[in-house]
Short mmCIF file of C-alpha atoms and ligand atoms in Angstrom, two decimals:
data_model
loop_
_atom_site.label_atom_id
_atom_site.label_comp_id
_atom_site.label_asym_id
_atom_site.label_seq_id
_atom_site.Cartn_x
_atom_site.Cartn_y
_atom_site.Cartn_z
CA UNK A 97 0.00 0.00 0.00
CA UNK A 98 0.90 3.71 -0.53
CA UNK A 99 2.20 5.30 2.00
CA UNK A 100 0.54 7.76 3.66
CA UNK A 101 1.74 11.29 5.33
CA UNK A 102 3.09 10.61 8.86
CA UNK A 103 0.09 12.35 10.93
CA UNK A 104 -2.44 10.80 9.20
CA UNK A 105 -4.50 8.21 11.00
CA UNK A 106 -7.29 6.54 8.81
CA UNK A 107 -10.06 4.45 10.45
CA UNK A 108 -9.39 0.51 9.66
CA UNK A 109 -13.08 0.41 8.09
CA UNK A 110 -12.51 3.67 5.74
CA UNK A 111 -8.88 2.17 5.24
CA UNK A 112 -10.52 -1.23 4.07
CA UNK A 113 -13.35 0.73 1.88
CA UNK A 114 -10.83 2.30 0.33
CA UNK A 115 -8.59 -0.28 -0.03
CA UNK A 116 -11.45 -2.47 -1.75
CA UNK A 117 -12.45 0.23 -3.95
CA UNK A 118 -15.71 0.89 -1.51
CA UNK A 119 -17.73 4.20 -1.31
CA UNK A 120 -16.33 6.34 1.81
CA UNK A 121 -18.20 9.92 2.18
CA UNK A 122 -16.30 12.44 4.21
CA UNK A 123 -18.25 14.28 6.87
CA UNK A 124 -16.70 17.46 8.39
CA UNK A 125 -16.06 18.36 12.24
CA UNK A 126 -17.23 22.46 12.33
CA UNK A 127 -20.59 21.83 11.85
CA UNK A 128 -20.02 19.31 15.01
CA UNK A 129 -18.04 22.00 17.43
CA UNK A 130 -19.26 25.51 15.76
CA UNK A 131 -22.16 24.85 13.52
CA UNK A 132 -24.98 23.64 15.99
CA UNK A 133 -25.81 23.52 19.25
CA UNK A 134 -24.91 20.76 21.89
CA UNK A 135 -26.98 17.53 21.67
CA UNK A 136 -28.46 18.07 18.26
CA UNK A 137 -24.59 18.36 17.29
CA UNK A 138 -23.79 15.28 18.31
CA UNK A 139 -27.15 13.26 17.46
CA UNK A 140 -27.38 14.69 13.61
CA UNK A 141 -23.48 13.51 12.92
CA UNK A 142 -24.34 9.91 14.14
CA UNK A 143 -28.18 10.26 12.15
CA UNK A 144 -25.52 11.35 9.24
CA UNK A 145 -22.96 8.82 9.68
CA UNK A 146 -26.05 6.27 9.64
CA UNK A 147 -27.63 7.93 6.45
CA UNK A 148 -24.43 7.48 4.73
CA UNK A 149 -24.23 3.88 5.92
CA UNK A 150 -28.12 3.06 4.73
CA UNK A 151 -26.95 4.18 1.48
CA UNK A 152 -24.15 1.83 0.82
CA UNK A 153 -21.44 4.01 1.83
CA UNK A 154 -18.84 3.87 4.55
CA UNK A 155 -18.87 7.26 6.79
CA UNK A 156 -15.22 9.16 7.65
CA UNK A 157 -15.96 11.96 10.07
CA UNK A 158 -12.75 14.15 9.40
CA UNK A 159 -10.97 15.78 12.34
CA UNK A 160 -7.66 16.60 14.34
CA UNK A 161 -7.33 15.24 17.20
CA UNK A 162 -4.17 15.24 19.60
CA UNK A 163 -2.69 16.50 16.62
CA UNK A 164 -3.60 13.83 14.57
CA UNK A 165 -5.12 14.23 11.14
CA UNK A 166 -8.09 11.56 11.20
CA UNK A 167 -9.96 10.35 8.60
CA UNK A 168 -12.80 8.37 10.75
CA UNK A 169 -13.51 9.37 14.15
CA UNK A 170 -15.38 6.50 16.85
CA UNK A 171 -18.65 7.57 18.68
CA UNK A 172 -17.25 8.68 21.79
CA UNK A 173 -14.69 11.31 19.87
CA UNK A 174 -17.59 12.71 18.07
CA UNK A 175 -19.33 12.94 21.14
CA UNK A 176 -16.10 14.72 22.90
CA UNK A 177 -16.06 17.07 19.98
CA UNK A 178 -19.73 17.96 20.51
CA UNK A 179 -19.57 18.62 23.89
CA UNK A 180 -16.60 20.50 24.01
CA UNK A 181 -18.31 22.83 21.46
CA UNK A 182 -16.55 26.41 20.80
CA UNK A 183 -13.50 25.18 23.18
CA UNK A 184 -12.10 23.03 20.23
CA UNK A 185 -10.24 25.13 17.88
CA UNK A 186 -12.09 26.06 14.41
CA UNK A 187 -9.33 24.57 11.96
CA UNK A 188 -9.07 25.79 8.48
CA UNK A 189 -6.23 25.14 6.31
CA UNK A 190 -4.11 27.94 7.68
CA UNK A 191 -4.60 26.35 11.40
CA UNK A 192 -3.45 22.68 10.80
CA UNK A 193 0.08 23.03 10.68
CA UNK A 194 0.43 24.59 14.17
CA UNK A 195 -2.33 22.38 15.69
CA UNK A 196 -0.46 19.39 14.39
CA UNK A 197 2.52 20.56 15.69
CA UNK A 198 1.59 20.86 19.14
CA UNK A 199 -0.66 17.97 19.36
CA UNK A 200 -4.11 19.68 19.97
CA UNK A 201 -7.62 19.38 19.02
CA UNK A 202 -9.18 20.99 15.47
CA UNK A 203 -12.53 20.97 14.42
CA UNK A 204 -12.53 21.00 10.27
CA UNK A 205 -13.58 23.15 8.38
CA UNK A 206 -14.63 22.22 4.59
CA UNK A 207 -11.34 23.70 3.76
CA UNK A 208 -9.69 21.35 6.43
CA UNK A 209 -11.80 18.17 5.86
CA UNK A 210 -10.53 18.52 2.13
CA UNK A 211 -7.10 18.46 2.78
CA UNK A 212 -7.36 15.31 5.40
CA UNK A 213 -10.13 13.41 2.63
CA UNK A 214 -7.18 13.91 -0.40
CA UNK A 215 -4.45 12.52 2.05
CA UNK A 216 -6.53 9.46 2.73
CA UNK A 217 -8.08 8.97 -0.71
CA UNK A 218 -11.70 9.97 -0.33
CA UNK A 219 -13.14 11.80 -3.01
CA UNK A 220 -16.63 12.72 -1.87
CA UNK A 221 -17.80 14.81 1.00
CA UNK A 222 -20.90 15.54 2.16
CA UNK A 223 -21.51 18.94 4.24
CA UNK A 224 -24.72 21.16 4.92
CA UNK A 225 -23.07 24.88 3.74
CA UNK A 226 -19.69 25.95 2.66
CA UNK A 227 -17.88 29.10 3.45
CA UNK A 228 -17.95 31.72 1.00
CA UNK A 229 -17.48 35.30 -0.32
CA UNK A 230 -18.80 37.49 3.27
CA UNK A 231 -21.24 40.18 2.31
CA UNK A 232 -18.63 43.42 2.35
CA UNK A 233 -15.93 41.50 1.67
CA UNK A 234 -14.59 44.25 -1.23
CA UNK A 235 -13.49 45.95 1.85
CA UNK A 236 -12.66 43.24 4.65
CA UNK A 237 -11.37 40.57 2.09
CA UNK A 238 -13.30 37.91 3.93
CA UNK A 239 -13.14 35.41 1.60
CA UNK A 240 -13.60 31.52 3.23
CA UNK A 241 -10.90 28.90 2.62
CA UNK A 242 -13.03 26.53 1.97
CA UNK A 243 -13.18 28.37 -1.77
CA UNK A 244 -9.56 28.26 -2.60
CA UNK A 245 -9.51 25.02 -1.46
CA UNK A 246 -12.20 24.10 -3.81
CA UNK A 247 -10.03 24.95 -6.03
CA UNK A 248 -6.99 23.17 -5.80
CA UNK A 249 -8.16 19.85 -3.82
CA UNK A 250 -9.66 16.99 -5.59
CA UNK A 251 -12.10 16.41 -3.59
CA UNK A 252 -16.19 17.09 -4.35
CA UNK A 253 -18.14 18.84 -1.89
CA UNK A 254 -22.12 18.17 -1.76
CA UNK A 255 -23.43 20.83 0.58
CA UNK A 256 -26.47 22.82 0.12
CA UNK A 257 -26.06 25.64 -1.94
CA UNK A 258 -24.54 28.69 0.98
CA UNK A 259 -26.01 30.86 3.45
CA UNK A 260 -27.61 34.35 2.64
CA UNK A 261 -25.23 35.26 5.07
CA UNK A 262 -22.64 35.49 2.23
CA UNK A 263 -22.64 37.35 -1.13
CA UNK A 264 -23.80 34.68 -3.55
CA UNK A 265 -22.98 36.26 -6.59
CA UNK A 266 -19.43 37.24 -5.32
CA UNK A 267 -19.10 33.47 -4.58
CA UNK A 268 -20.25 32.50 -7.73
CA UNK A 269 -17.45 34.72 -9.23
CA UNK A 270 -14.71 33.76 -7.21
CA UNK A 271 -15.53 29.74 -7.91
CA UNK A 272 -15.50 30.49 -11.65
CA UNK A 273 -12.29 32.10 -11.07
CA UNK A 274 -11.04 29.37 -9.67
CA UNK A 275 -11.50 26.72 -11.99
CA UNK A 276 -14.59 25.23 -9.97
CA UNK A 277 -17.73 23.82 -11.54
CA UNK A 278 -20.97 24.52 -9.52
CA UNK A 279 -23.44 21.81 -9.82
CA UNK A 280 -27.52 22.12 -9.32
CA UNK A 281 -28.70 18.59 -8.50
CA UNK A 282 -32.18 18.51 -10.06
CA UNK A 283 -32.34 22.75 -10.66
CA UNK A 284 -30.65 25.64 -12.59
CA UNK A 285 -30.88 27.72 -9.43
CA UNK A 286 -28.66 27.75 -6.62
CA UNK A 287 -29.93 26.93 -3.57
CA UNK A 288 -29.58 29.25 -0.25
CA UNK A 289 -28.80 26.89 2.41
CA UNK A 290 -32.66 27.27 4.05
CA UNK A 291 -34.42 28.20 0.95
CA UNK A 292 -34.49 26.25 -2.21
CA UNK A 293 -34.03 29.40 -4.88
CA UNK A 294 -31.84 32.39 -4.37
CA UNK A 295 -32.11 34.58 -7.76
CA UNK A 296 -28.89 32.88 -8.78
CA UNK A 297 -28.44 30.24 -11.21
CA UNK A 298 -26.20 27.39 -11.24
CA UNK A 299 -23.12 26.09 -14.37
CA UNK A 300 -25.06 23.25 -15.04
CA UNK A 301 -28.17 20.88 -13.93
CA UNK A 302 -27.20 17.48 -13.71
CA UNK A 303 -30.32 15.08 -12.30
CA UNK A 304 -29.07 11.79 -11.30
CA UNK A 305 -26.18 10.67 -9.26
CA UNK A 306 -24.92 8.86 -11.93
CA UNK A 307 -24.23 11.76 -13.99
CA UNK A 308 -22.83 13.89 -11.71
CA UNK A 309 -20.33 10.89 -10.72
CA UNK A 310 -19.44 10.85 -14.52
CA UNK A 311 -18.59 14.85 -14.39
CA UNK A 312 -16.32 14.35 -11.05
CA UNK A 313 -14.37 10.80 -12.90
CA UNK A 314 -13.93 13.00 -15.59
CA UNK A 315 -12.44 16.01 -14.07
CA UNK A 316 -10.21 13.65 -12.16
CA UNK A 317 -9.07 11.49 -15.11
CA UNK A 318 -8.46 14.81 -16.89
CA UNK A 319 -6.06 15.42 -14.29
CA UNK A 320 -7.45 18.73 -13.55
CA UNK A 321 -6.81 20.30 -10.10
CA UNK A 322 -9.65 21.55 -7.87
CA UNK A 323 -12.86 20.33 -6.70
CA UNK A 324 -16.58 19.90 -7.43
CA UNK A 325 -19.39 21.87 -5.94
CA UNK A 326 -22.85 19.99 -6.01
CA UNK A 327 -25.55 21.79 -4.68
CA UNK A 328 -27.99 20.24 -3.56
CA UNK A 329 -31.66 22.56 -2.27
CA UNK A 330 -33.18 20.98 0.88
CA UNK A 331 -36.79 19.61 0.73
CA UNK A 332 -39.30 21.23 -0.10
CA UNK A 333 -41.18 20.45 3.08
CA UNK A 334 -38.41 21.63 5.30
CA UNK A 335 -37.29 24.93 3.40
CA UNK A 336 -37.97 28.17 5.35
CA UNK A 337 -39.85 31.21 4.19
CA UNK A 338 -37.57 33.47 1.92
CA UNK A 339 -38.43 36.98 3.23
CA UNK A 340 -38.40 35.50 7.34
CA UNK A 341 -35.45 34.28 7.08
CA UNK A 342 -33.60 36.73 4.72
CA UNK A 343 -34.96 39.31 7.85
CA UNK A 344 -33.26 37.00 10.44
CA UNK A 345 -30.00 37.01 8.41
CA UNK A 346 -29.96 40.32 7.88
CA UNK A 347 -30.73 41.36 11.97
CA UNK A 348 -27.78 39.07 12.12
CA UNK A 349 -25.19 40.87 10.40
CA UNK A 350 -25.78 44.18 12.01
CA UNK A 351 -25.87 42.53 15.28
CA UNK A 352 -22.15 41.28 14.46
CA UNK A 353 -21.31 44.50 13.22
CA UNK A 354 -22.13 46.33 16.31
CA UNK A 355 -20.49 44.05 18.47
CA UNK A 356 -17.04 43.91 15.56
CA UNK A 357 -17.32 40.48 15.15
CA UNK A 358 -14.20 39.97 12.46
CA UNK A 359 -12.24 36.68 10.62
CA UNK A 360 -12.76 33.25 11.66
CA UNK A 361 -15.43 34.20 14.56
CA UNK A 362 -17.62 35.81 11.72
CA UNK A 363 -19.29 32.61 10.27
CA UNK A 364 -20.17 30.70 13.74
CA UNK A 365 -21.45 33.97 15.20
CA UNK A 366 -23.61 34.05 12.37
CA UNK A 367 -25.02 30.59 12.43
CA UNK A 368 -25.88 31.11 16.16
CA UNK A 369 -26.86 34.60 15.88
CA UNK A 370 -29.73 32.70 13.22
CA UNK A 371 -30.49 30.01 14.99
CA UNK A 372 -31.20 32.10 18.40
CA UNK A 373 -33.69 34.77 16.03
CA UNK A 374 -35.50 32.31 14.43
CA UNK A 375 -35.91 30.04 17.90
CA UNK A 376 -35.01 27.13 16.53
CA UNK A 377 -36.72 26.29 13.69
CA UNK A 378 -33.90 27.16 11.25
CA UNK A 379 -31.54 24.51 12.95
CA UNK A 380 -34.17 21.98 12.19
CA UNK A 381 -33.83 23.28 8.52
CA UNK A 382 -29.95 22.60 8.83
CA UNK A 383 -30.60 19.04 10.12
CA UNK A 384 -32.73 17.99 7.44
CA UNK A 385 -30.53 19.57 4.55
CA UNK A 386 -27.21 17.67 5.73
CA UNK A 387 -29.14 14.59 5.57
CA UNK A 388 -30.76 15.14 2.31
CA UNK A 389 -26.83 16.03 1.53
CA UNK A 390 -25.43 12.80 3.33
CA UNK A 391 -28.04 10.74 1.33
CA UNK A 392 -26.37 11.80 -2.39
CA UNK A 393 -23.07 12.04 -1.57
CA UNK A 394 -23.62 8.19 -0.60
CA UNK A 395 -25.19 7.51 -4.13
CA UNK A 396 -22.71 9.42 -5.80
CA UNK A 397 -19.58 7.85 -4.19
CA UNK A 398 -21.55 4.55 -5.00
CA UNK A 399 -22.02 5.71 -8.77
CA UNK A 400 -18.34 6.27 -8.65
CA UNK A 401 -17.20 3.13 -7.65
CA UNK A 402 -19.38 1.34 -10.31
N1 PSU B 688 -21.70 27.41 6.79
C1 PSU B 688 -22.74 26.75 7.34
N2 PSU B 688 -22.51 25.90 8.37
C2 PSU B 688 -21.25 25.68 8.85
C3 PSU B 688 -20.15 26.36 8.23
C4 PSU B 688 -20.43 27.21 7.21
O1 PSU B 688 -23.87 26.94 6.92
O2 PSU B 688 -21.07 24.90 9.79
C5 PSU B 688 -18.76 26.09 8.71
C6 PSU B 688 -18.07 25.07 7.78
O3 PSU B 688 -17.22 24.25 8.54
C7 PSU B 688 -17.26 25.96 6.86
C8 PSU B 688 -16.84 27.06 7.80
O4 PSU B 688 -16.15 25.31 6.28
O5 PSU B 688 -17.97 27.28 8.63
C9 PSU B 688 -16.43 28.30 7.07
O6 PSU B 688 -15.87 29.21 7.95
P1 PSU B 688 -15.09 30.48 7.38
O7 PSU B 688 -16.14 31.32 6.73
O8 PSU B 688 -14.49 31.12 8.59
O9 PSU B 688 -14.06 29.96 6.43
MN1 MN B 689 -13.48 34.32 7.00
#
């Protein structure tokens, strides 16, 4: 076998998928520590893990942990991770070297989960909403990771289109700039995260798994560098009303504003900020779209294994 970077640590059942050419789905570790609350944090990434299983695929939850990259993570350390919450260390790509270095605790970002999921192999990665172009950012420069990394790491990302609390259309730009094809599973328009439309339309509509598995091979056999972006709207019986939560978002930013909420802190006061306004309901939302996103990155990594 290959051999693998030195602080890698890959599960023994994603190491045997792998090994026997078996669909493994990357799950990432923010949306665990920083994206929801403790126990629904905890309880949706074992419901995920499961969803990913019940569709033929073999789970990796990515992480660092004692300054260990891992690619698979037991029960209890997802547990640890979700209770621990905001204490463990939001790690993007920038972060890893230093947390590896001194043997602490990362959660990962999509950036972050990325970079571990190439190491090990894994090619698909499920996720509920990536990091983007911030709203303002032609003056802060608050531009996520997760984009550049989208474009360099061969890795594809199903998540569920991105939150209103970025600029959409800036995001759009900066993925076309870098090389990255956005994918509408099933619709020409991107999603929003919570709502299925957002007044922005996607590259291109592919509506089956199998397809979209044939555009990923294909970008990989091509030897191009860079990711895949499938987004992938939430159902229709769990989206949220446009204008409510568009007002939510909104209240949100100039509540983070006021208080000069800046860099990494920006996105996770965000999600919490929305979550407190709209009591609730828009982390059950969130739930439902990571497992609706869990569900075809299982079929797809299936498809690609075919
Ligand atoms: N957007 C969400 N939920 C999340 C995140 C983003 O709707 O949990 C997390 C992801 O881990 C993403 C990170 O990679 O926030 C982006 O943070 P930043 O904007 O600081 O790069
Ligand atoms: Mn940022």
């Amino acid at each position: 076998m290959e051999q693998l970077n030195k602080y890698l640590d890959v599960a023994p059942e994603v190491q045997e998928a792998l090994a026997a050419g078996k669909p493994v789905v990357a799950l990432e570790s923010t949306i665990i520590s920083h994206g929801m609350p403790y126990p629904q944090n905890v309880e949706t990434a074992l419901a995920v893990e499961k969803i990913v299983r019940d569709n033929g695929a073999v789970p990796a939850t990515i992480a660092i942990l004692g300054g260990r990259l891992k690619a698979g993570i037991s029960v209890e350390e997802i547990d640890y991770l979700g209770k621990k919450g905001l204490d463990v260390i939001k790690a993007s790509r920038r972060d890893v070297p230093v947390l590896v270095a001194k043997k602490e605790d990362g959660a990962a970002t999509v950036a972050t989960t990325m970079l571990i999921a190439a190491m090990a192999g894994i090619k698909v990665f499920a996720t509920g909403g990536i990091g983007g172009v911030h709203r303002g950012a032609e003056t802060t420069m608050d531009i996520s990771a997760d984009l550049d990394e989208l474009g360099m790491t061969p890795v594809l990302v199903v998540c569920a289109g991105a939150k209103a609390i970025l600029d959409l259309g800036l995001t759009l730009e900066y993925l076309e700039t870098r090389g990255v094809p956005v994918i509408g599973y099933q619709t020409e328009e991107l999603p929003a995260f919570y709502t299925r439309k957002s007044g922005f339309k996607v590259d291109y509509r592919l509506d089956t798994p199998a397809e979209i598995a044939a555009a990923w091979s294909t970008k990989l056999e091509l030897g191009l560098k860079g990711g895949m972006l499938v987004t992938n709207p939430i159902p229709e019986e769990y989206s949220m009303d446009c204008e409510y939560i568009n007002k939510c978002i909104d209240d949100a930013i100039a509540e983070s504003k006021e208080k000069g909420i800046k860099g990494k802190e920006t996105t996770p006061f965000l999600l919490a900020k929305v979550t407190e306004i709209t009591g609730g309901d828009s982390l059950d939302a969130n739930i439902q779209l990571v497992f609706n996103n869990a569900k075809l990155a299982a079929q797809i990594a299936g498809e690609m294994c075919k």
